[in-house]
Amino acid sequence: MAWSCFSCTASIPPQPRVNFRPSSQKCLQDVRNMVTSLGIHSIRSSPVDSLRNGNWVKLICGASFEDVVDIRNLSLVYTLAGVDCIDCAADESVVNAVNQGIKAARDIVEVGRPWVMISVNDDEDLHFRKAEFDPADCPQDCSRPCEIVCPANAISLEEEKSSAGHLWNNNEEGKKQGGVLTERCYGCGRCIPVCPYDKIRVHTYVRDAAATSELLRREEIDALEIHTSGRQTLHFRSLWEGLGDTIHHLRLVAVSFPDVGDSTISTMNAMYSIMEPRLRCFNLWQLDGRPMSGDIGRGATRESVAFAVRLAAASDRPRGFLQLAGGTNAHTVAGLKKHGLFQTKSVSEENFKDGQSMVGSLGPLDAPIGGIAYGGYARKVVGRILSAMQSQHGLTCIEESPDYLFKALAEALALVGTVKCYDVPS
């Protein structure tokens, strides 16, 4: 059959049971049929299997993106699409939203549960910042390029009283209202250079290690990602030591690492030596090629692929799986294939002892590139369907509108399927 559309839903707080119309029931059944007919990987394999096979897919909700309604719906849709991990802000309400979305998805179809990852930073990092400005300072004749360029729809400027949730409010007649929706801003910074009056500021922050430790004690968090600048290890060591024994609760520790040139490998090795004594789980290096740019277009993925090519060829890099991020989109798999790195297998046995793979290391049957993380692009392709649903119906839970759920799932499967190799009907 020719698949139609679907979308994702969010119930924050829990919603009453919905009585679906007959047409809605059919569309919901179409969602189930789509998932089961494609043989979604998460039904029969684990996230670790995916890393070893080179078909791991992570959804990045955003280290600073805290719109719990969208996060729940995104988590629901991409869980149905079979992602292995959902990465979100280290905030209790955001973690709850992710887990609600996962549960709602598994109530629809019995797919596997993706790992839930929280992201923290060891120092200033562009993933951990918010734009801010006072709309009252904006000239009346401004063309509002900031509002146009924002990929998260996090800026709203109006000539009237703004809705709740805006960072700035000013009721003086004739002045701009609204401003930055802080829960939607994820710090991409695209608004800053386009402001013709240089009015936009950036607020940066560092996630608290003590608060993070409390979150990690929760059973529904499986993984931790540490964003680091790669320039030094002092702050990294401080954070790692501050997390204490809470890291023993985890299945995976990831380090998001930018390309810092000739010092990349040596700094990675230094960080691994800090982690190794207390590392009891798998570890992963997220290669952040061109941060927060995947939604821009084909050219954005080149830096991510180039970074992966260089690291995969480095014999002196530390143990751990490699995963692409930063600039990843629908063109990333083609880039890996061009360089012969898509789901190929390692031939090195240097990390093997007595035929057994050490924790976090690559064996001769593991792929040198474990997989791909999708952030801005993944949110964009499904987010536009969520926006259409909310504009038309005002709904917060996507399962309340199964036709939109079907559309959203089709978009998610088209992206995830490039890595999972689904035979998605057009």
CSV table of C-alpha atoms in Angstrom, one decimal:
chain,number,residue,atom,x,y,z
A,1,MET,CA,0.0,0.0,0.0
A,2,ALA,CA,1.1,3.6,-0.5
A,3,TRP,CA,1.8,5.1,2.9
A,4,SER,CA,0.2,8.4,3.8
A,5,CYS,CA,1.1,10.8,6.6
A,6,PHE,CA,1.6,10.6,10.3
A,7,SER,CA,2.7,12.8,13.2
A,8,CYS,CA,3.9,12.7,16.9
A,9,THR,CA,2.0,13.6,20.1
A,10,ALA,CA,2.8,15.0,23.5
A,11,SER,CA,0.8,14.6,26.7
A,12,ILE,CA,2.2,16.9,29.3
A,13,PRO,CA,0.6,16.4,31.8
A,14,PRO,CA,-1.0,13.0,31.1
A,15,GLN,CA,-4.1,13.4,29.0
A,16,PRO,CA,-7.5,11.5,29.3
A,17,ARG,CA,-8.1,8.6,27.1
A,18,VAL,CA,-9.0,9.6,23.6
A,19,ASN,CA,-12.0,8.1,21.7
A,20,PHE,CA,-10.8,7.9,18.1
A,21,ARG,CA,-13.1,8.3,15.2
A,22,PRO,CA,-13.3,5.3,12.8
A,23,SER,CA,-11.1,7.1,10.3
A,24,SER,CA,-8.6,7.9,13.0
A,25,GLN,CA,-8.6,4.2,14.1
A,26,LYS,CA,-7.8,3.2,10.5
A,27,CYS,CA,-4.9,5.7,10.4
A,28,LEU,CA,-3.6,4.5,13.7
A,29,GLN,CA,-3.7,0.9,12.4
A,30,ASP,CA,-1.8,2.2,9.3
A,31,VAL,CA,0.9,3.4,11.7
A,32,ARG,CA,1.1,0.0,13.3
A,33,ASN,CA,1.2,-1.7,9.9
A,34,MET,CA,4.0,0.5,8.7
A,35,VAL,CA,6.2,-0.2,11.7
A,36,THR,CA,5.7,-4.0,11.7
A,37,SER,CA,6.0,-4.4,8.0
A,38,LEU,CA,9.3,-2.6,7.9
A,39,GLY,CA,10.8,-4.8,10.6
A,40,ILE,CA,12.0,-1.9,12.8
A,41,HIS,CA,15.4,-2.9,14.1
A,42,SER,CA,14.7,-2.0,17.7
A,43,ILE,CA,12.1,-4.8,17.8
A,44,ARG,CA,14.8,-7.4,17.5
A,45,SER,CA,18.2,-5.8,18.3
A,46,SER,CA,19.7,-3.7,21.1
A,47,PRO,CA,21.4,-0.3,20.9
A,48,VAL,CA,24.8,-2.0,21.5
A,49,ASP,CA,24.0,-4.3,18.5
A,50,SER,CA,23.4,-1.2,16.4
A,51,LEU,CA,26.7,0.4,17.4
A,52,ARG,CA,28.6,-2.7,16.5
A,53,ASN,CA,26.8,-3.1,13.2
A,54,GLY,CA,27.2,0.6,12.2
A,55,ASN,CA,23.5,1.3,12.1
A,56,TRP,CA,23.1,3.2,15.4
A,57,VAL,CA,20.8,6.2,15.2
A,58,LYS,CA,20.4,8.9,17.8
A,59,LEU,CA,17.8,11.6,18.0
A,60,ILE,CA,19.3,14.8,19.4
A,61,CYS,CA,16.4,16.8,21.0
A,62,GLY,CA,18.9,19.5,22.0
A,63,ALA,CA,21.0,20.2,25.0
A,64,SER,CA,19.2,23.5,25.5
A,65,PHE,CA,15.9,22.8,23.8
A,66,GLU,CA,13.3,22.5,26.5
A,67,ASP,CA,9.9,22.6,24.8
A,68,VAL,CA,8.4,19.6,26.6
A,69,VAL,CA,5.4,19.2,24.3
A,70,ASP,CA,7.6,19.0,21.1
A,71,ILE,CA,10.1,16.8,22.9
A,72,ARG,CA,7.5,14.3,23.9
A,73,ASN,CA,6.1,14.2,20.4
A,74,LEU,CA,9.5,13.9,18.8
A,75,SER,CA,10.4,11.1,21.1
A,76,LEU,CA,7.2,9.3,20.3
A,77,VAL,CA,7.7,9.5,16.6
A,78,TYR,CA,11.4,8.6,16.5
A,79,THR,CA,10.8,5.7,18.9
A,80,LEU,CA,8.4,4.3,16.4
A,81,ALA,CA,11.0,4.9,13.7
A,82,GLY,CA,13.4,2.7,15.7
A,83,VAL,CA,16.1,5.1,16.9
A,84,ASP,CA,18.5,3.6,19.5
A,85,CYS,CA,19.0,6.6,21.7
A,86,ILE,CA,17.3,9.9,22.5
A,87,ASP,CA,19.6,12.7,23.7
A,88,CYS,CA,18.0,15.6,25.7
A,89,ALA,CA,18.7,18.4,28.1
A,90,ALA,CA,19.7,17.5,31.6
A,91,ASP,CA,16.5,18.7,33.1
A,92,GLU,CA,13.9,16.6,35.0
A,93,SER,CA,10.9,17.9,33.1
A,94,VAL,CA,12.6,17.3,29.7
A,95,VAL,CA,13.6,13.7,30.8
A,96,ASN,CA,10.0,13.1,31.8
A,97,ALA,CA,8.8,14.3,28.4
A,98,VAL,CA,11.2,12.0,26.6
A,99,ASN,CA,10.1,9.0,28.7
A,100,GLN,CA,6.4,9.9,28.2
A,101,GLY,CA,6.9,9.9,24.5
A,102,ILE,CA,8.7,6.6,24.5
A,103,LYS,CA,5.9,5.0,26.6
A,104,ALA,CA,3.2,6.4,24.3
A,105,ALA,CA,5.0,5.0,21.3
A,106,ARG,CA,5.3,1.5,22.9
A,107,ASP,CA,1.6,1.6,23.8
A,108,ILE,CA,0.9,1.9,20.0
A,109,VAL,CA,3.4,-0.7,18.8
A,110,GLU,CA,5.6,-2.9,20.9
A,111,VAL,CA,9.0,-1.6,19.6
A,112,GLY,CA,12.2,-1.6,21.6
A,113,ARG,CA,12.9,1.1,24.1
A,114,PRO,CA,15.7,3.6,23.0
A,115,TRP,CA,18.3,4.6,25.6
A,116,VAL,CA,17.7,8.0,27.2
A,117,MET,CA,20.7,10.2,27.3
A,118,ILE,CA,21.2,13.5,29.0
A,119,SER,CA,23.8,16.1,27.8
A,120,VAL,CA,26.0,18.3,30.0
A,121,ASN,CA,29.0,20.5,29.4
A,122,ASP,CA,32.3,20.9,31.2
A,123,ASP,CA,32.8,24.5,30.1
A,124,GLU,CA,31.3,27.2,27.9
A,125,ASP,CA,29.8,25.5,24.9
A,126,LEU,CA,27.6,26.8,22.1
A,127,HIS,CA,25.1,24.0,22.7
A,128,PHE,CA,24.5,25.5,26.1
A,129,ARG,CA,23.3,29.0,25.5
A,130,LYS,CA,20.2,31.1,24.9
A,131,ALA,CA,19.6,34.2,22.8
A,132,GLU,CA,18.0,37.1,24.4
A,133,PHE,CA,16.9,40.7,23.6
A,134,ASP,CA,14.4,43.3,24.7
A,135,PRO,CA,11.9,43.7,21.9
A,136,ALA,CA,11.1,47.2,23.2
A,137,ASP,CA,14.5,48.2,21.9
A,138,CYS,CA,13.7,47.0,18.4
A,139,PRO,CA,13.0,49.9,15.8
A,140,GLN,CA,9.5,49.8,14.4
A,141,ASP,CA,10.8,49.6,10.8
A,142,CYS,CA,13.0,46.6,11.4
A,143,SER,CA,12.3,43.8,8.9
A,144,ARG,CA,12.8,41.2,11.8
A,145,PRO,CA,15.4,38.9,10.1
A,146,CYS,CA,16.0,37.2,13.5
A,147,GLU,CA,12.4,35.9,13.4
A,148,ILE,CA,12.8,34.7,9.8
A,149,VAL,CA,16.1,32.9,10.3
A,150,CYS,CA,15.4,31.1,13.6
A,151,PRO,CA,15.1,27.4,12.8
A,152,ALA,CA,13.3,26.6,16.1
A,153,ASN,CA,10.5,29.2,15.7
A,154,ALA,CA,11.8,30.6,19.0
A,155,ILE,CA,11.5,34.3,18.2
A,156,SER,CA,8.1,36.1,18.0
A,157,LEU,CA,7.7,39.8,17.6
A,158,GLU,CA,4.2,41.3,17.6
A,159,GLU,CA,2.6,44.7,17.9
A,160,GLU,CA,0.5,43.5,20.8
A,161,LYS,CA,0.8,41.8,24.2
A,162,SER,CA,2.8,38.6,23.8
A,163,SER,CA,1.7,35.2,24.9
A,164,ALA,CA,2.9,33.5,28.1
A,165,GLY,CA,6.4,32.0,27.9
A,166,HIS,CA,8.2,34.9,26.2
A,167,LEU,CA,11.3,36.0,27.8
A,168,TRP,CA,10.4,39.7,27.4
A,169,ASN,CA,7.2,41.5,27.8
A,170,ASN,CA,6.4,45.2,27.3
A,171,ASN,CA,2.8,46.5,27.1
A,172,GLU,CA,3.7,50.0,26.1
A,173,GLU,CA,1.5,50.9,23.0
A,174,GLY,CA,3.4,50.8,19.7
A,175,LYS,CA,6.3,48.8,21.1
A,176,LYS,CA,7.4,45.4,19.9
A,177,GLN,CA,6.2,42.5,22.1
A,178,GLY,CA,7.4,39.0,22.6
A,179,GLY,CA,11.0,38.2,22.1
A,180,VAL,CA,12.8,34.9,22.6
A,181,LEU,CA,10.8,31.8,23.7
A,182,THR,CA,13.5,30.5,26.0
A,183,GLU,CA,12.3,26.9,26.1
A,184,ARG,CA,12.5,26.7,22.3
A,185,CYS,CA,15.9,28.4,21.8
A,186,TYR,CA,18.7,25.9,21.5
A,187,GLY,CA,21.5,28.3,21.0
A,188,CYS,CA,22.3,28.0,17.3
A,189,GLY,CA,23.2,31.7,17.1
A,190,ARG,CA,21.9,32.3,13.6
A,191,CYS,CA,19.9,35.3,14.8
A,192,ILE,CA,23.0,37.2,16.1
A,193,PRO,CA,24.8,38.1,12.9
A,194,VAL,CA,21.5,39.0,11.0
A,195,CYS,CA,20.3,41.6,13.6
A,196,PRO,CA,20.9,45.0,11.8
A,197,TYR,CA,21.0,46.8,15.1
A,198,ASP,CA,23.2,44.4,17.1
A,199,LYS,CA,20.5,44.0,19.8
A,200,ILE,CA,20.8,40.3,20.5
A,201,ARG,CA,22.8,38.9,23.4
A,202,VAL,CA,23.7,35.4,24.3
A,203,HIS,CA,23.5,33.9,27.8
A,204,THR,CA,25.7,30.8,28.3
A,205,TYR,CA,25.6,28.4,31.2
A,206,VAL,CA,27.2,25.2,32.5
A,207,ARG,CA,25.1,22.3,33.8
A,208,ASP,CA,25.6,21.7,37.5
A,209,ALA,CA,27.4,18.4,38.3
A,210,ALA,CA,25.5,17.8,41.5
A,211,ALA,CA,22.2,18.2,39.8
A,212,THR,CA,23.3,16.0,37.0
A,213,SER,CA,24.4,13.3,39.5
A,214,GLU,CA,20.9,13.3,41.0
A,215,LEU,CA,19.3,12.8,37.6
A,216,LEU,CA,21.7,10.0,36.8
A,217,ARG,CA,20.4,8.0,39.8
A,218,ARG,CA,17.0,7.7,38.0
A,219,GLU,CA,16.5,4.3,36.4
A,220,GLU,CA,15.1,5.8,33.2
A,221,ILE,CA,18.4,7.5,32.2
A,222,ASP,CA,20.7,5.2,30.4
A,223,ALA,CA,23.5,7.4,29.0
A,224,LEU,CA,25.4,10.6,29.6
A,225,GLU,CA,27.0,12.9,27.0
A,226,ILE,CA,29.7,15.4,28.0
A,227,HIS,CA,30.2,18.3,25.6
A,228,THR,CA,33.8,19.6,25.7
A,229,SER,CA,35.7,22.2,23.7
A,230,GLY,CA,38.7,19.9,23.2
A,231,ARG,CA,41.1,22.7,24.2
A,232,GLN,CA,42.1,21.3,27.6
A,233,THR,CA,41.2,18.6,30.1
A,234,LEU,CA,41.1,20.5,33.4
A,235,HIS,CA,37.3,21.2,33.4
A,236,PHE,CA,36.6,17.8,32.0
A,237,ARG,CA,38.4,16.1,34.9
A,238,SER,CA,36.5,18.3,37.4
A,239,LEU,CA,33.2,17.4,36.0
A,240,TRP,CA,34.0,13.7,35.7
A,241,GLU,CA,35.2,13.6,39.3
A,242,GLY,CA,32.1,15.6,40.4
A,243,LEU,CA,29.8,13.0,39.0
A,244,GLY,CA,31.2,10.4,41.4
A,245,ASP,CA,29.9,6.9,41.4
A,246,THR,CA,26.6,7.9,39.6
A,247,ILE,CA,28.3,7.0,36.3
A,248,HIS,CA,28.1,3.4,37.4
A,249,HIS,CA,24.4,3.5,36.7
A,250,LEU,CA,25.0,4.1,33.0
A,251,ARG,CA,25.1,1.9,29.9
A,252,LEU,CA,27.0,4.4,27.8
A,253,VAL,CA,29.2,7.5,28.3
A,254,ALA,CA,29.7,9.7,25.3
A,255,VAL,CA,32.0,12.7,24.8
A,256,SER,CA,31.0,15.2,22.2
A,257,PHE,CA,34.2,16.4,20.6
A,258,PRO,CA,34.9,19.1,18.0
A,259,ASP,CA,37.7,18.9,15.4
A,260,VAL,CA,40.6,20.8,17.0
A,261,GLY,CA,43.1,19.9,14.4
A,262,ASP,CA,46.4,18.2,15.3
A,263,SER,CA,45.7,18.1,19.0
A,264,THR,CA,42.4,16.2,18.6
A,265,ILE,CA,43.7,12.7,19.1
A,266,SER,CA,46.1,13.6,22.0
A,267,THR,CA,43.3,15.4,23.8
A,268,MET,CA,40.9,12.5,23.3
A,269,ASN,CA,43.4,10.1,24.7
A,270,ALA,CA,44.0,12.4,27.7
A,271,MET,CA,40.2,12.4,28.4
A,272,TYR,CA,39.9,8.7,28.0
A,273,SER,CA,42.7,8.2,30.6
A,274,ILE,CA,40.7,10.3,33.0
A,275,MET,CA,37.5,8.2,32.4
A,276,GLU,CA,39.1,4.8,32.2
A,277,PRO,CA,39.6,4.0,35.9
A,278,ARG,CA,35.9,4.4,36.7
A,279,LEU,CA,34.4,3.5,33.3
A,280,ARG,CA,32.2,0.4,33.7
A,281,CYS,CA,30.2,0.8,30.5
A,282,PHE,CA,30.6,1.4,26.8
A,283,ASN,CA,32.0,4.7,25.6
A,284,LEU,CA,31.4,6.7,22.5
A,285,TRP,CA,33.0,9.7,20.8
A,286,GLN,CA,30.6,12.0,19.1
A,287,LEU,CA,32.4,13.7,16.3
A,288,ASP,CA,30.8,17.2,16.1
A,289,GLY,CA,31.8,18.2,12.7
A,290,ARG,CA,29.8,21.4,12.1
A,291,PRO,CA,27.6,21.9,15.1
A,292,MET,CA,23.9,22.6,14.7
A,293,SER,CA,23.9,23.0,11.0
A,294,GLY,CA,22.3,19.8,9.6
A,295,ASP,CA,19.1,21.6,8.6
A,296,ILE,CA,21.0,24.0,6.3
A,297,GLY,CA,21.6,21.6,3.4
A,298,ARG,CA,23.9,19.2,1.6
A,299,GLY,CA,27.1,21.1,2.2
A,300,ALA,CA,26.7,21.1,6.0
A,301,THR,CA,27.5,17.4,6.3
A,302,ARG,CA,30.9,17.5,4.6
A,303,GLU,CA,32.8,18.6,7.7
A,304,SER,CA,31.1,15.9,9.8
A,305,VAL,CA,32.0,13.2,7.3
A,306,ALA,CA,35.6,14.5,6.8
A,307,PHE,CA,36.1,14.5,10.6
A,308,ALA,CA,34.8,10.9,10.7
A,309,VAL,CA,37.1,9.8,7.9
A,310,ARG,CA,40.2,11.2,9.7
A,311,LEU,CA,39.3,9.7,13.1
A,312,ALA,CA,38.4,6.2,11.7
A,313,ALA,CA,41.8,6.0,10.0
A,314,ALA,CA,43.7,7.1,13.2
A,315,SER,CA,45.4,4.0,14.8
A,316,ASP,CA,46.3,6.0,17.9
A,317,ARG,CA,42.8,7.1,18.9
A,318,PRO,CA,41.3,5.9,22.2
A,319,ARG,CA,38.9,3.1,22.6
A,320,GLY,CA,35.2,3.7,22.0
A,321,PHE,CA,32.7,3.8,19.2
A,322,LEU,CA,32.6,6.7,16.8
A,323,GLN,CA,29.4,8.5,15.9
A,324,LEU,CA,28.8,11.4,13.6
A,325,ALA,CA,27.0,14.6,14.6
A,326,GLY,CA,27.1,18.3,13.7
A,327,GLY,CA,25.9,18.9,10.1
A,328,THR,CA,24.2,15.5,9.8
A,329,ASN,CA,21.2,15.2,7.5
A,330,ALA,CA,19.7,13.1,4.7
A,331,HIS,CA,23.0,13.4,2.7
A,332,THR,CA,25.3,12.0,5.5
A,333,VAL,CA,25.0,8.4,4.6
A,334,ALA,CA,25.9,9.1,1.0
A,335,GLY,CA,29.1,10.9,2.2
A,336,LEU,CA,30.1,7.9,4.3
A,337,LYS,CA,29.5,5.5,1.4
A,338,LYS,CA,31.7,7.6,-0.8
A,339,HIS,CA,34.6,7.0,1.6
A,340,GLY,CA,33.7,3.3,2.2
A,341,LEU,CA,32.8,3.9,5.8
A,342,PHE,CA,29.1,3.0,5.9
A,343,GLN,CA,28.6,-0.2,7.8
A,344,THR,CA,32.0,-1.6,7.0
A,345,LYS,CA,33.7,-3.8,9.5
A,346,SER,CA,36.9,-3.3,11.4
A,347,VAL,CA,39.8,-5.7,10.7
A,348,SER,CA,42.0,-4.8,13.6
A,349,GLU,CA,42.2,-7.1,16.6
A,350,GLU,CA,44.6,-5.0,18.7
A,351,ASN,CA,41.8,-4.3,21.2
A,352,PHE,CA,41.0,-7.9,21.6
A,353,LYS,CA,42.3,-10.1,24.5
A,354,ASP,CA,41.9,-13.8,24.3
A,355,GLY,CA,39.3,-13.4,21.6
A,356,GLN,CA,37.0,-11.2,23.8
A,357,SER,CA,36.3,-7.5,23.2
A,358,MET,CA,37.1,-5.2,26.1
A,359,VAL,CA,34.4,-2.9,27.3
A,360,GLY,CA,34.1,0.1,25.0
A,361,SER,CA,36.6,-1.2,22.5
A,362,LEU,CA,36.1,-2.2,18.9
A,363,GLY,CA,36.5,-5.8,17.8
A,364,PRO,CA,37.2,-7.3,14.4
A,365,LEU,CA,33.4,-7.5,13.7
A,366,ASP,CA,32.6,-4.0,14.8
A,367,ALA,CA,32.0,-1.1,12.4
A,368,PRO,CA,34.6,1.7,12.7
A,369,ILE,CA,31.7,4.2,12.4
A,370,GLY,CA,29.0,3.1,14.9
A,371,GLY,CA,26.3,5.4,13.6
A,372,ILE,CA,24.9,8.9,13.2
A,373,ALA,CA,23.1,11.4,15.4
A,374,TYR,CA,20.5,13.7,13.9
A,375,GLY,CA,19.6,16.9,15.6
A,376,GLY,CA,18.3,20.0,13.9
A,377,TYR,CA,17.4,18.2,10.6
A,378,ALA,CA,15.5,15.5,12.5
A,379,ARG,CA,13.5,18.0,14.5
A,380,LYS,CA,12.8,20.1,11.4
A,381,VAL,CA,11.3,17.4,9.2
A,382,VAL,CA,8.9,16.2,11.9
A,383,GLY,CA,8.5,19.6,13.6
A,384,ARG,CA,6.8,21.2,10.6
A,385,ILE,CA,4.1,18.5,10.8
A,386,LEU,CA,3.8,19.1,14.5
A,387,SER,CA,3.3,22.8,13.9
A,388,ALA,CA,0.7,22.1,11.2
A,389,MET,CA,-1.2,19.9,13.6
A,390,GLN,CA,-1.1,22.4,16.5
A,391,SER,CA,-2.2,25.2,14.1
A,392,GLN,CA,-5.1,23.3,12.9
A,393,HIS,CA,-6.2,21.4,16.0
A,394,GLY,CA,-4.4,23.0,18.9
A,395,LEU,CA,-3.5,19.5,20.1
A,396,THR,CA,-0.5,18.7,22.3
A,397,CYS,CA,-0.6,14.9,21.9
A,398,ILE,CA,0.0,13.6,18.3
A,399,GLU,CA,-1.7,10.3,18.9
A,400,GLU,CA,-4.9,12.3,19.2
A,401,SER,CA,-4.5,13.0,15.5
A,402,PRO,CA,-3.3,9.8,14.0
A,403,ASP,CA,-3.3,11.1,10.4
A,404,TYR,CA,-0.6,13.6,11.5
A,405,LEU,CA,1.2,10.9,13.4
A,406,PHE,CA,1.3,8.8,10.2
A,407,LYS,CA,2.7,11.8,8.2
A,408,ALA,CA,5.4,12.4,10.9
A,409,LEU,CA,6.4,8.8,11.1
A,410,ALA,CA,6.8,8.7,7.3
A,411,GLU,CA,9.3,11.6,7.6
A,412,ALA,CA,11.1,10.0,10.5
A,413,LEU,CA,11.4,6.7,8.8
A,414,ALA,CA,12.8,8.3,5.6
A,415,LEU,CA,15.6,9.7,7.7
A,416,VAL,CA,16.3,6.9,10.1
A,417,GLY,CA,15.9,4.4,7.2
A,418,THR,CA,19.0,5.8,5.4
A,419,VAL,CA,21.0,4.3,8.3
A,420,LYS,CA,18.8,1.3,9.2
A,421,CYS,CA,18.3,0.4,5.5
A,422,TYR,CA,14.5,0.2,5.7
A,423,ASP,CA,12.7,-0.3,2.5
A,424,VAL,CA,10.3,2.6,3.0
A,425,PRO,CA,7.5,2.9,0.5
A,426,SER,CA,7.4,6.2,-1.4
